[in-house]
Amino acid sequence: MAAPRPAPPLPPRAAQDPDSAPEMSLGLEEHLSRAFQDKLRLQMVPAWDSASLLPSRRLLLKRREVVEVERALQAQREDFQQRMEHLAQRRQQLGQREEQLRDDTIKFNAFLKAMSARRQRAQQRAGEERARAAQRGAEALRLQQELERLQRRRERLGQRLQSLRVFGDFLQDVRAATGQFQDVPSMLAHFGALVEGRAVLLQQVEARQAALAQGRAQLQQCCEEADSELTSSNEEALQLHARLEAARSDVLKGETHWAQLQGAAAQTTLLLGQIRMAVLSLFQLTSMRLEVPKDVALEDTEAQLDVLLLCMQDLAAICAELGLCSPVPATTATHPRRHRAVTVPPNQE
């Protein structure tokens, strides 16, 4: 049997370029498939003339062929297993390399973002520095202008002081003449305090005069309001007195009407009691004569009236059947009937 051909080496570019990992795995699978097919092509065993060989010889030859085929298949299985393990290792290495490259890419992107943020912060700081420098320049220019203005004011004040020196000499003469002050500023402060006190006193006098005028106006208004309130109070007192007299007459009328109502109520109560007693007497008489429900309370007048009405309706129906009188109209009671029908005993029919 021919020896198995070795598999061609893997292309080195697949291990170096992580982006071509899918193409490399596809090429490896095709390569292994072709190598496996080549190894399965066993060397043809020379044909023997079965007629010239003994059966035992043919059996030995067949067994030898089977053993060689098994041996070749075992070698091919081991080689294929080794290649598959090597391929799995390569795939694992490529996966690890891909993960490492992905991590490196993420780190590089983070580094780029950090560098971009630093560059932006540096640009922002540079802009702030330029703005501060411009602000300092503007502040320096403003201070220079302020200094020039103060110098001009100093010159003007010096000129004015020179022109007012005569008044200073006059004030010195006044201080010396009075003999009460140590220097001119204390004298000026004293006179300034006097002027301020005079102004305060004038303001107080004006405020008190205004308050006095306002008080007079309020007093006049209060007097007018008191007079109007007194007039309205007198009128209201007269109206209240008239209303009191009218209320007293209404009370007398109400008391009279109440007494009449009480008398009418007493008469109505007496009449109602008489009606209740009459209904109770009729109910007891009916109970003695007819078979009516016995569970009616003595205080339930409406139930007793219902029973009496049922009795009258039954008697009217009997009379109508006998042709003696017209039927009695139905009851107009608002509450539901709770009693059984009234029946006449057989001995009274």
Tab-separated table of C-alpha atoms in Angstrom, residues 16-347:
chain	number	residue	atom	x	y	z
A	16	GLN	CA	-0.673	36.968	10.706
A	17	ASP	CA	-3.828	38.642	9.455
A	18	PRO	CA	-6.681	38.373	12.023
A	19	ASP	CA	-9.212	39.787	9.566
A	20	SER	CA	-8.813	36.764	7.257
A	21	ALA	CA	-9.647	34.183	9.971
A	22	PRO	CA	-12.983	33.108	8.382
A	23	GLU	CA	-11.318	32.672	4.966
A	24	MET	CA	-8.463	30.703	6.555
A	25	SER	CA	-10.837	28.347	8.393
A	26	LEU	CA	-12.766	27.739	5.147
A	27	GLY	CA	-9.478	26.990	3.285
A	28	LEU	CA	-8.342	24.606	6.020
A	29	GLU	CA	-11.597	22.675	5.856
A	30	GLU	CA	-11.324	22.309	2.072
A	31	HIS	CA	-7.661	21.305	2.359
A	32	LEU	CA	-8.364	18.656	5.019
A	33	SER	CA	-11.292	17.336	2.981
A	34	ARG	CA	-9.081	16.894	-0.079
A	35	ALA	CA	-6.267	15.291	1.978
A	36	PHE	CA	-8.698	12.849	3.580
A	37	GLN	CA	-10.097	11.901	0.194
A	38	ASP	CA	-6.545	11.330	-1.143
A	39	LYS	CA	-5.675	9.103	1.808
A	40	LEU	CA	-8.793	7.064	1.343
A	41	ARG	CA	-7.675	6.182	-2.130
A	42	LEU	CA	-5.983	2.911	-1.195
A	43	GLN	CA	-3.600	1.142	-3.485
A	44	MET	CA	-5.352	-1.372	-5.597
A	45	VAL	CA	-4.620	-4.929	-4.530
A	46	PRO	CA	-3.486	-7.041	-7.455
A	47	ALA	CA	-6.166	-9.360	-8.621
A	48	TRP	CA	-5.587	-13.049	-8.052
A	49	ASP	CA	-6.855	-15.846	-10.112
A	50	SER	CA	-9.461	-17.387	-7.838
A	51	ALA	CA	-9.526	-20.576	-9.916
A	52	SER	CA	-5.789	-21.308	-9.465
A	53	LEU	CA	-5.747	-20.588	-5.674
A	54	LEU	CA	-6.880	-22.788	-2.877
A	55	PRO	CA	-9.718	-21.622	-0.646
A	56	SER	CA	-7.401	-21.394	2.385
A	57	ARG	CA	-4.960	-19.314	0.347
A	58	ARG	CA	-7.719	-17.017	-0.781
A	59	LEU	CA	-8.918	-16.685	2.835
A	60	LEU	CA	-5.401	-15.759	4.017
A	61	LEU	CA	-5.077	-13.218	1.238
A	62	LYS	CA	-8.433	-11.709	2.138
A	63	ARG	CA	-7.490	-11.525	5.822
A	64	ARG	CA	-4.172	-9.913	4.926
A	65	GLU	CA	-5.963	-7.361	2.808
A	66	VAL	CA	-8.403	-6.671	5.639
A	67	VAL	CA	-5.524	-6.226	8.137
A	68	GLU	CA	-3.690	-3.869	5.789
A	69	VAL	CA	-6.841	-1.875	5.184
A	70	GLU	CA	-7.512	-1.679	8.952
A	71	ARG	CA	-3.915	-0.620	9.577
A	72	ALA	CA	-4.082	2.045	6.882
A	73	LEU	CA	-7.423	3.292	8.211
A	74	GLN	CA	-6.030	3.406	11.771
A	75	ALA	CA	-3.026	5.410	10.590
A	76	GLN	CA	-5.316	7.734	8.712
A	77	ARG	CA	-7.554	8.102	11.791
A	78	GLU	CA	-4.564	8.972	13.997
A	79	ASP	CA	-3.223	11.407	11.437
A	80	PHE	CA	-6.666	12.962	11.042
A	81	GLN	CA	-7.084	13.179	14.831
A	82	GLN	CA	-3.698	14.892	15.183
A	83	ARG	CA	-4.532	17.304	12.410
A	84	MET	CA	-7.926	18.064	13.959
A	85	GLU	CA	-6.271	18.702	17.350
A	86	HIS	CA	-3.711	20.914	15.673
A	87	LEU	CA	-6.521	22.713	13.858
A	88	ALA	CA	-8.449	23.153	17.147
A	89	GLN	CA	-5.313	24.573	18.769
A	90	ARG	CA	-4.836	26.915	15.840
A	91	ARG	CA	-8.462	27.992	16.073
A	92	GLN	CA	-8.102	28.577	19.815
A	93	GLN	CA	-4.916	30.564	19.238
A	94	LEU	CA	-6.620	32.555	16.514
A	95	GLY	CA	-9.611	33.190	18.822
A	96	GLN	CA	-7.272	34.335	21.591
A	97	ARG	CA	-5.408	36.498	19.112
A	98	GLU	CA	-8.697	37.930	17.877
A	99	GLU	CA	-9.802	38.682	21.459
A	100	GLN	CA	-6.419	40.289	22.139
A	101	LEU	CA	-6.694	42.339	18.964
A	102	ARG	CA	-10.238	43.345	19.927
A	103	ASP	CA	-9.030	44.401	23.396
A	104	ASP	CA	-6.121	46.265	21.812
A	105	THR	CA	-8.553	47.975	19.454
A	106	ILE	CA	-10.803	48.965	22.356
A	107	LYS	CA	-7.798	50.241	24.319
A	108	PHE	CA	-6.533	52.124	21.279
A	109	ASN	CA	-9.972	53.681	20.737
A	110	ALA	CA	-10.079	54.656	24.408
A	111	PHE	CA	-6.562	56.094	24.052
A	112	LEU	CA	-7.667	58.064	20.988
A	113	LYS	CA	-10.722	59.355	22.876
A	114	ALA	CA	-8.530	60.320	25.843
A	115	MET	CA	-6.066	62.067	23.527
A	116	SER	CA	-8.948	63.870	21.808
A	117	ALA	CA	-10.348	64.928	25.181
A	118	ARG	CA	-6.892	66.114	26.287
A	119	ARG	CA	-6.457	68.030	23.049
A	120	GLN	CA	-9.877	69.633	23.509
A	121	ARG	CA	-9.049	70.527	27.120
A	122	ALA	CA	-5.705	71.957	26.013
A	123	GLN	CA	-7.417	73.994	23.307
A	124	GLN	CA	-10.003	75.150	25.831
A	125	ARG	CA	-7.272	76.125	28.308
A	126	ALA	CA	-5.398	77.949	25.542
A	127	GLY	CA	-8.591	79.806	24.617
A	128	GLU	CA	-9.168	80.665	28.266
A	129	GLU	CA	-5.573	81.861	28.592
A	130	ARG	CA	-5.971	84.025	25.492
A	131	ALA	CA	-9.256	85.397	26.880
A	132	ARG	CA	-7.590	86.121	30.243
A	133	ALA	CA	-4.652	87.766	28.482
A	134	ALA	CA	-7.042	89.928	26.466
A	135	GLN	CA	-8.947	90.731	29.659
A	136	ARG	CA	-5.701	91.642	31.440
A	137	GLY	CA	-4.734	93.865	28.513
A	138	ALA	CA	-8.116	95.583	28.629
A	139	GLU	CA	-7.797	95.949	32.420
A	140	ALA	CA	-4.299	97.415	32.058
A	141	LEU	CA	-5.578	99.874	29.455
A	142	ARG	CA	-8.478	100.832	31.726
A	143	LEU	CA	-6.132	101.309	34.693
A	144	GLN	CA	-3.820	103.445	32.532
A	145	GLN	CA	-6.747	105.617	31.515
A	146	GLU	CA	-7.914	105.799	35.149
A	147	LEU	CA	-4.399	106.844	36.214
A	148	GLU	CA	-4.323	109.580	33.596
A	149	ARG	CA	-7.758	110.783	34.704
A	150	LEU	CA	-6.673	110.827	38.355
A	151	GLN	CA	-3.529	112.766	37.446
A	152	ARG	CA	-5.602	115.351	35.594
A	153	ARG	CA	-7.965	115.570	38.568
A	154	ARG	CA	-4.969	116.024	40.868
A	155	GLU	CA	-3.757	118.892	38.761
A	156	ARG	CA	-7.201	120.497	38.839
A	157	LEU	CA	-7.465	120.027	42.605
A	158	GLY	CA	-4.008	121.555	43.030
A	159	GLN	CA	-5.063	124.563	40.999
A	160	ARG	CA	-8.271	124.861	43.018
A	161	LEU	CA	-6.350	124.550	46.283
A	162	GLN	CA	-4.071	127.329	45.140
A	163	SER	CA	-7.100	129.474	44.355
A	164	LEU	CA	-8.777	128.650	47.721
A	165	ARG	CA	-5.717	129.372	49.840
A	166	VAL	CA	-7.137	132.845	50.548
A	167	PHE	CA	-10.189	131.274	52.193
A	168	GLY	CA	-7.885	129.080	54.282
A	169	ASP	CA	-6.113	132.123	55.598
A	170	PHE	CA	-9.507	133.683	56.390
A	171	LEU	CA	-10.570	130.566	58.316
A	172	GLN	CA	-7.327	130.638	60.271
A	173	ASP	CA	-8.025	134.230	61.238
A	174	VAL	CA	-11.581	133.263	62.317
A	175	ARG	CA	-10.285	130.354	64.442
A	176	ALA	CA	-7.748	132.634	66.073
A	177	ALA	CA	-10.452	135.200	66.721
A	178	THR	CA	-12.858	132.718	68.330
A	179	GLY	CA	-10.235	130.873	70.342
A	180	GLN	CA	-12.554	127.817	70.764
A	181	PHE	CA	-11.097	125.398	68.228
A	182	GLN	CA	-7.714	123.795	67.828
A	183	ASP	CA	-7.673	123.777	64.037
A	184	VAL	CA	-9.748	124.699	61.019
A	185	PRO	CA	-11.164	121.147	60.306
A	186	SER	CA	-12.628	120.908	63.824
A	187	MET	CA	-14.213	124.326	63.372
A	188	LEU	CA	-15.641	123.310	59.993
A	189	ALA	CA	-16.898	120.043	61.501
A	190	HIS	CA	-18.613	122.001	64.301
A	191	PHE	CA	-20.285	124.374	61.879
A	192	GLY	CA	-21.238	121.426	59.637
A	193	ALA	CA	-22.845	119.686	62.610
A	194	LEU	CA	-24.746	122.886	63.425
A	195	VAL	CA	-25.980	123.125	59.832
A	196	GLU	CA	-27.038	119.480	59.843
A	197	GLY	CA	-28.823	119.966	63.201
A	198	ARG	CA	-30.647	123.008	61.835
A	199	ALA	CA	-31.699	120.992	58.772
A	200	VAL	CA	-32.888	118.138	61.001
A	201	LEU	CA	-34.856	120.547	63.183
A	202	LEU	CA	-36.459	122.109	60.112
A	203	GLN	CA	-37.416	118.656	58.852
A	204	GLN	CA	-38.890	117.776	62.257
A	205	VAL	CA	-40.887	121.030	62.351
A	206	GLU	CA	-42.212	120.392	58.853
A	207	ALA	CA	-43.070	116.782	59.751
A	208	ARG	CA	-44.868	117.885	62.936
A	209	GLN	CA	-46.801	120.565	61.074
A	210	ALA	CA	-47.813	117.996	58.455
A	211	ALA	CA	-48.807	115.546	61.209
A	212	LEU	CA	-50.799	118.295	62.961
A	213	ALA	CA	-52.625	119.154	59.742
A	214	GLN	CA	-53.293	115.474	59.118
A	215	GLY	CA	-54.574	115.069	62.700
A	216	ARG	CA	-56.921	118.024	62.265
A	217	ALA	CA	-58.222	116.553	59.017
A	218	GLN	CA	-58.687	113.151	60.686
A	219	LEU	CA	-60.463	114.801	63.646
A	220	GLN	CA	-62.808	116.628	61.287
A	221	GLN	CA	-63.441	113.407	59.381
A	222	CYS	CA	-64.055	111.491	62.619
A	223	CYS	CA	-66.517	114.121	63.801
A	224	GLU	CA	-68.384	113.959	60.504
A	225	GLU	CA	-68.375	110.159	60.592
A	226	ALA	CA	-69.590	110.196	64.221
A	227	ASP	CA	-72.446	112.552	63.319
A	228	SER	CA	-73.423	110.397	60.344
A	229	GLU	CA	-73.154	107.227	62.428
A	230	LEU	CA	-75.256	108.805	65.199
A	231	THR	CA	-77.915	109.804	62.684
A	232	SER	CA	-77.912	106.362	61.091
A	233	SER	CA	-77.985	104.750	64.572
A	234	ASN	CA	-81.061	106.787	65.522
A	235	GLU	CA	-82.782	105.827	62.280
A	236	GLU	CA	-81.800	102.192	62.787
A	237	ALA	CA	-83.106	102.342	66.390
A	238	LEU	CA	-86.442	103.636	65.128
A	239	GLN	CA	-86.560	100.885	62.507
A	240	LEU	CA	-85.660	98.249	65.100
A	241	HIS	CA	-88.349	99.571	67.462
A	242	ALA	CA	-90.919	99.334	64.659
A	243	ARG	CA	-89.713	95.822	63.823
A	244	LEU	CA	-89.943	94.916	67.540
A	245	GLU	CA	-93.573	96.058	67.691
A	246	ALA	CA	-94.324	94.141	64.468
A	247	ALA	CA	-92.570	91.064	65.891
A	248	ARG	CA	-94.620	91.297	69.087
A	249	SER	CA	-97.836	91.425	67.083
A	250	ASP	CA	-96.589	88.486	64.967
A	251	VAL	CA	-95.818	86.567	68.165
A	252	LEU	CA	-99.336	87.169	69.473
A	253	LYS	CA	-100.781	86.028	66.146
A	254	GLY	CA	-98.488	82.988	66.140
A	255	GLU	CA	-99.454	82.073	69.694
A	256	THR	CA	-103.140	82.339	68.771
A	257	HIS	CA	-102.588	80.232	65.655
A	258	TRP	CA	-100.544	77.723	67.664
A	259	ALA	CA	-103.354	77.403	70.198
A	260	GLN	CA	-105.778	76.816	67.336
A	261	LEU	CA	-103.444	74.203	65.843
A	262	GLN	CA	-103.093	72.484	69.209
A	263	GLY	CA	-106.896	72.392	69.548
A	264	ALA	CA	-107.267	71.013	66.015
A	265	ALA	CA	-104.520	68.479	66.718
A	266	ALA	CA	-106.268	67.401	69.915
A	267	GLN	CA	-109.543	66.993	68.030
A	268	THR	CA	-107.752	65.095	65.237
A	269	THR	CA	-106.024	62.876	67.802
A	270	LEU	CA	-109.358	62.215	69.523
A	271	LEU	CA	-110.993	61.427	66.172
A	272	LEU	CA	-108.085	59.157	65.230
A	273	GLY	CA	-108.403	57.333	68.547
A	274	GLN	CA	-112.117	56.902	67.978
A	275	ILE	CA	-111.439	55.568	64.465
A	276	ARG	CA	-108.822	53.159	65.800
A	277	MET	CA	-111.243	51.950	68.500
A	278	ALA	CA	-114.012	51.541	65.891
A	279	VAL	CA	-111.667	49.627	63.572
A	280	LEU	CA	-110.524	47.451	66.471
A	281	SER	CA	-114.152	46.774	67.476
A	282	LEU	CA	-115.063	45.875	63.881
A	283	PHE	CA	-111.974	43.670	63.608
A	284	GLN	CA	-112.796	41.859	66.861
A	285	LEU	CA	-116.416	41.439	65.768
A	286	THR	CA	-115.257	40.113	62.392
A	287	SER	CA	-112.774	37.806	64.098
A	288	MET	CA	-115.586	36.392	66.184
A	289	ARG	CA	-117.891	35.886	63.168
A	290	LEU	CA	-115.460	34.930	60.406
A	291	GLU	CA	-112.233	33.003	59.999
A	292	VAL	CA	-109.653	35.778	59.678
A	293	PRO	CA	-105.911	35.709	60.446
A	294	LYS	CA	-105.230	35.874	64.182
A	295	ASP	CA	-101.611	37.145	63.871
A	296	VAL	CA	-102.607	40.814	63.456
A	297	ALA	CA	-101.384	43.045	66.307
A	298	LEU	CA	-103.835	45.243	68.192
A	299	GLU	CA	-101.770	48.376	67.354
A	300	ASP	CA	-101.580	47.630	63.576
A	301	THR	CA	-104.677	49.577	62.437
A	302	GLU	CA	-103.742	49.420	58.744
A	303	ALA	CA	-103.519	45.622	58.809
A	304	GLN	CA	-106.910	45.488	60.580
A	305	LEU	CA	-108.401	47.768	57.879
A	306	ASP	CA	-106.943	45.470	55.204
A	307	VAL	CA	-108.580	42.449	56.862
A	308	LEU	CA	-111.921	44.293	57.133
A	309	LEU	CA	-111.691	45.355	53.483
A	310	LEU	CA	-110.965	41.764	52.451
A	311	CYS	CA	-113.994	40.628	54.419
A	312	MET	CA	-116.167	43.271	52.759
A	313	GLN	CA	-114.873	42.301	49.325
A	314	ASP	CA	-115.579	38.615	50.002
A	315	LEU	CA	-119.079	39.394	51.291
A	316	ALA	CA	-119.709	41.703	48.309
A	317	ALA	CA	-118.562	38.947	45.968
A	318	ILE	CA	-120.946	36.499	47.659
A	319	CYS	CA	-123.794	38.993	47.399
A	320	ALA	CA	-122.931	39.644	43.765
A	321	GLU	CA	-123.072	35.925	43.090
A	322	LEU	CA	-126.474	35.826	44.760
A	323	GLY	CA	-127.553	38.964	42.828
A	324	LEU	CA	-128.204	41.065	45.930
A	325	CYS	CA	-125.777	44.030	45.500
A	326	SER	CA	-122.942	45.457	43.352
A	327	PRO	CA	-119.282	44.424	43.993
A	328	VAL	CA	-117.100	46.488	46.363
A	329	PRO	CA	-114.167	48.343	44.710
A	330	ALA	CA	-110.622	47.113	45.300
A	331	THR	CA	-108.501	48.412	48.173
A	332	THR	CA	-106.324	51.506	47.788
A	333	ALA	CA	-103.856	50.599	50.503
A	334	THR	CA	-100.220	51.533	49.756
A	335	HIS	CA	-98.608	48.712	51.737
A	336	PRO	CA	-98.596	45.104	50.494
A	337	ARG	CA	-101.180	42.683	51.800
A	338	ARG	CA	-99.792	40.249	54.296
A	339	HIS	CA	-102.921	38.215	55.221
A	340	ARG	CA	-104.590	35.184	53.838
A	341	ALA	CA	-107.993	35.233	52.212
A	342	VAL	CA	-110.997	35.492	54.518
A	343	THR	CA	-113.284	32.491	54.534
A	344	VAL	CA	-116.769	32.090	55.950
A	345	PRO	CA	-117.406	29.056	58.170
A	346	PRO	CA	-119.648	26.383	56.632
A	347	ASN	CA	-122.232	26.753	59.359
